[in-house]
């Protein structure tokens, strides 16, 4: 199932265009049909059909790579966005601090750019503040790290440096301006992210972190198109799936849930991101996704 999806690059590029609001599902389906008939690239087909312009395609793909990120800070604790995370925290806290506590929780999504890092950052902010627990947020998206930017930081060392043994954990864990919240950035981007996440060192590092912190939140890659998130899931206790409202196709969400199920990871629930409420981008939590 996973292999089949890896072959469907056109669908993923189409999904990126949908997430960027540049095409709708009907237009994408039409373009995919034409592309199947005539061959070529999906981007070129969308341009030929007049659904997007070349600059549209370039900017959507560039937006994939670059981030226009507004960092979170303790000032955000009083914002309407944070309110949704207080709700999320209420919904998941029983699972987090039960007899069999979820200490390591990952945030993932089916495809890129659904809001994983921002969701993880807000959740960390609220958890550290409300629960008064020693919280660590880890950038485990080794191909597209962005947590530093989400906290307004720029630190060169982190998870990867600890995993390859060039730095100690103590040298890499940084304080944030938020009480009870520390961060482990991605650090030096590796040539082999999947191997690093699958390593014995990663497993023992997570155990070590569980001794030091009450809660460890992992910002991860999307489930598709690379296997990193499912590899990471073997080392954590549960996952939350972030879904971009009104954009991500149901079948991608379903396939992502299937992958998580095959990995035997407990899915605590899903966060519907960018729900338009009172003209404000927002979030809503839905429990019980299995
Ligand atoms: N609810 C929201 N309201 C406003 N902006 C948002 C919201 N969610 C995400 N964004 C913005 O969208 C961009 C992508 O979000 P984010 O980096 O969290 O996505 P991601 O899923 O982690 O992406 P990637 O797959 O590249 O790691 C960022 O610039 C972020 O600030
Ligand atoms: Mg991210």
Coordinates of C-alpha atoms in Angstrom, one line a residue, residues 33-255:
X33 CA -7.2 12.2 -16.2
X34 CA -5.6 14.2 -19.0
X35 CA -2.1 13.5 -17.7
X36 CA -2.8 9.7 -17.6
X37 CA -4.0 9.9 -21.3
X38 CA -1.3 12.2 -22.6
X39 CA 1.6 11.7 -20.3
X40 CA 3.9 14.5 -19.0
X41 CA 4.0 16.2 -15.7
X42 CA 1.0 17.1 -13.6
X43 CA 2.2 20.7 -13.0
X44 CA 2.6 21.2 -16.8
X45 CA -0.9 19.7 -17.4
X46 CA -2.5 22.0 -14.8
X47 CA -0.8 25.0 -16.6
X48 CA -1.9 23.7 -20.0
X49 CA -5.5 23.4 -18.8
X50 CA -5.4 27.0 -17.5
X51 CA -6.0 26.0 -13.9
X52 CA -2.8 27.5 -12.6
X53 CA 0.0 29.7 -14.0
X54 CA 3.7 28.9 -14.0
X55 CA 4.4 31.4 -11.2
X56 CA 1.5 29.7 -9.2
X57 CA 3.3 26.3 -9.5
X58 CA 6.6 27.8 -8.6
X59 CA 5.4 29.6 -5.6
X60 CA 3.4 26.6 -4.3
X61 CA 6.4 24.4 -4.6
X62 CA 8.7 27.1 -3.1
X63 CA 6.2 27.5 -0.2
X64 CA 6.7 23.8 0.4
X65 CA 10.3 24.5 1.1
X66 CA 10.3 27.9 2.7
X67 CA 8.3 28.8 5.8
X68 CA 6.6 32.1 6.7
X69 CA 6.4 31.3 10.3
X70 CA 5.3 33.5 13.2
X71 CA 7.0 32.1 16.3
X72 CA 4.8 31.1 19.3
X73 CA 5.6 32.7 22.7
X74 CA 4.0 32.8 26.2
X75 CA 2.1 35.8 25.0
X76 CA 0.1 33.4 22.8
X77 CA -1.4 31.7 25.8
X78 CA -4.3 34.2 25.9
X79 CA -5.1 34.0 22.2
X80 CA -8.2 32.3 20.7
X81 CA -5.9 29.8 19.0
X82 CA -4.6 28.7 22.4
X83 CA -8.1 28.2 23.6
X84 CA -8.5 25.3 21.2
X85 CA -5.3 23.8 22.6
X86 CA -6.6 24.0 26.2
X87 CA -9.5 21.9 24.9
X88 CA -7.1 19.5 23.2
X89 CA -5.1 19.3 26.4
X90 CA -8.3 18.5 28.4
X91 CA -9.2 15.7 25.9
X92 CA -5.8 14.0 25.9
X93 CA -4.6 14.5 29.5
X94 CA -6.3 11.3 30.7
X95 CA -4.3 9.3 28.2
X96 CA -1.1 11.2 28.9
X97 CA -1.2 10.8 32.7
X98 CA -3.0 7.4 33.1
X99 CA -1.6 4.3 34.7
X100 CA 0.1 3.5 31.4
X101 CA 1.1 7.1 30.6
X102 CA 1.8 8.3 27.1
X103 CA 5.1 10.1 27.7
X104 CA 6.3 10.3 24.1
X105 CA 3.7 11.7 21.7
X106 CA 4.3 12.4 18.0
X107 CA 2.5 14.9 15.7
X108 CA 2.2 13.8 12.1
X109 CA -0.1 14.4 9.1
X110 CA -0.9 12.5 5.9
X111 CA 0.9 14.9 3.5
X112 CA 3.2 17.9 3.9
X113 CA 2.2 21.4 5.1
X114 CA -0.9 20.5 7.1
X115 CA 0.3 22.4 10.2
X116 CA 2.1 19.7 12.3
X117 CA 4.9 21.9 13.6
X118 CA 2.6 24.8 14.5
X119 CA 0.2 22.4 16.2
X120 CA 3.0 20.7 18.1
X121 CA 4.4 24.1 19.2
X122 CA 1.1 25.4 20.5
X123 CA 0.3 22.1 22.2
X124 CA 3.7 22.2 23.9
X125 CA 3.1 25.8 25.0
X126 CA -0.2 24.9 26.6
X127 CA 0.9 21.6 28.2
X128 CA 4.0 23.1 29.8
X129 CA 1.9 26.0 31.1
X130 CA -1.2 24.3 32.2
X131 CA 0.0 20.9 33.4
X132 CA 3.2 22.3 35.0
X133 CA 5.0 19.2 33.6
X134 CA 8.6 19.1 32.5
X135 CA 8.0 19.2 28.7
X136 CA 10.4 18.7 25.9
X137 CA 9.6 19.3 22.2
X138 CA 11.8 17.5 19.7
X139 CA 12.2 18.3 16.0
X140 CA 12.2 14.8 14.5
X141 CA 11.4 16.1 11.0
X142 CA 14.9 15.5 9.9
X143 CA 14.2 16.4 6.2
X144 CA 12.3 19.6 6.8
X145 CA 13.1 20.8 10.3
X146 CA 11.2 24.0 11.4
X147 CA 10.7 23.9 15.1
X148 CA 13.5 26.4 15.7
X149 CA 11.6 28.9 13.6
X150 CA 8.4 28.1 15.4
X151 CA 10.0 29.2 18.6
X152 CA 12.0 32.1 17.1
X153 CA 15.3 30.2 17.8
X154 CA 18.3 29.4 15.6
X155 CA 20.5 26.7 17.2
X156 CA 22.9 24.7 15.1
X157 CA 22.9 21.5 17.2
X158 CA 20.2 19.0 18.1
X159 CA 18.8 15.5 17.8
X160 CA 21.0 14.5 14.8
X161 CA 24.2 15.6 16.5
X162 CA 23.3 13.6 19.6
X163 CA 22.4 10.5 17.5
X164 CA 25.7 10.6 15.6
X165 CA 27.6 11.1 18.9
X166 CA 29.2 14.5 18.0
X167 CA 27.4 16.3 20.8
X168 CA 25.9 15.4 24.2
X169 CA 22.2 15.7 25.0
X170 CA 23.0 18.3 27.6
X171 CA 24.8 20.4 25.0
X172 CA 21.8 20.3 22.7
X173 CA 18.8 20.8 24.8
X174 CA 17.9 24.5 24.9
X175 CA 15.6 26.5 27.1
X176 CA 12.7 28.3 25.6
X177 CA 11.2 31.5 27.1
X178 CA 8.3 29.3 28.2
X179 CA 8.4 28.0 31.7
X180 CA 8.8 24.1 31.9
X181 CA 9.4 23.9 28.1
X182 CA 12.7 22.9 26.6
X183 CA 13.5 22.1 23.0
X184 CA 15.7 19.7 21.1
X185 CA 16.2 21.0 17.6
X186 CA 17.0 18.9 14.6
X187 CA 20.6 20.0 14.5
X188 CA 22.9 19.0 11.6
X189 CA 20.7 17.6 8.8
X190 CA 21.8 14.1 8.1
X191 CA 22.2 12.3 4.7
X192 CA 20.3 9.3 6.0
X193 CA 17.2 10.5 8.1
X194 CA 15.4 7.2 8.0
X195 CA 18.4 5.2 9.2
X196 CA 19.0 7.6 12.0
X197 CA 15.4 7.4 13.2
X198 CA 15.5 3.6 13.0
X199 CA 18.8 3.4 14.9
X200 CA 19.3 1.7 18.4
X201 CA 20.7 5.1 19.5
X202 CA 17.3 6.7 18.8
X203 CA 15.5 4.1 20.9
X204 CA 17.9 4.5 23.8
X205 CA 17.7 8.3 23.5
X206 CA 13.9 8.2 23.8
X207 CA 14.2 6.0 27.0
X208 CA 16.7 8.5 28.4
X209 CA 14.4 11.5 27.6
X210 CA 11.5 9.7 29.3
X211 CA 13.6 9.6 32.5
X212 CA 14.3 13.3 32.3
X213 CA 10.9 14.7 31.2
X214 CA 7.2 14.1 32.0
X215 CA 6.2 14.6 28.4
X216 CA 8.2 14.5 25.1
X217 CA 6.5 15.9 22.0
X218 CA 7.9 14.9 18.6
X219 CA 7.3 17.1 15.6
X220 CA 7.6 14.6 12.8
X221 CA 7.5 14.3 9.0
X222 CA 4.2 13.6 7.2
X223 CA 3.4 9.9 6.7
X224 CA 3.7 10.4 2.9
X225 CA 5.8 10.4 0.8
X226 CA 8.7 9.2 3.0
X227 CA 8.7 6.4 5.7
X228 CA 10.3 8.6 8.5
X229 CA 7.1 9.1 10.5
X230 CA 6.2 5.4 10.6
X231 CA 9.8 4.6 11.6
X232 CA 9.6 7.2 14.4
X233 CA 6.3 5.8 15.5
X234 CA 8.1 2.6 16.7
X235 CA 9.8 4.7 19.4
X236 CA 6.8 6.7 20.7
X237 CA 3.7 5.8 22.7
X238 CA 1.0 7.6 20.7
X239 CA 0.3 9.9 17.8
X240 CA -1.9 12.8 16.9
X241 CA -2.8 13.3 13.3
X242 CA -3.1 16.8 12.0
X243 CA -5.4 17.4 9.1
X244 CA -5.8 20.5 7.1
X245 CA -9.5 21.2 7.0
X246 CA -11.2 21.4 3.6
X247 CA -8.0 20.7 1.8
X248 CA -6.5 17.3 2.4
X249 CA -8.3 14.5 0.7
X250 CA -10.1 11.9 2.7
X251 CA -8.2 9.0 1.0
X252 CA -4.8 10.4 2.1
X253 CA -6.1 10.7 5.7
X254 CA -7.4 7.2 5.6
X255 CA -4.2 5.8 4.2

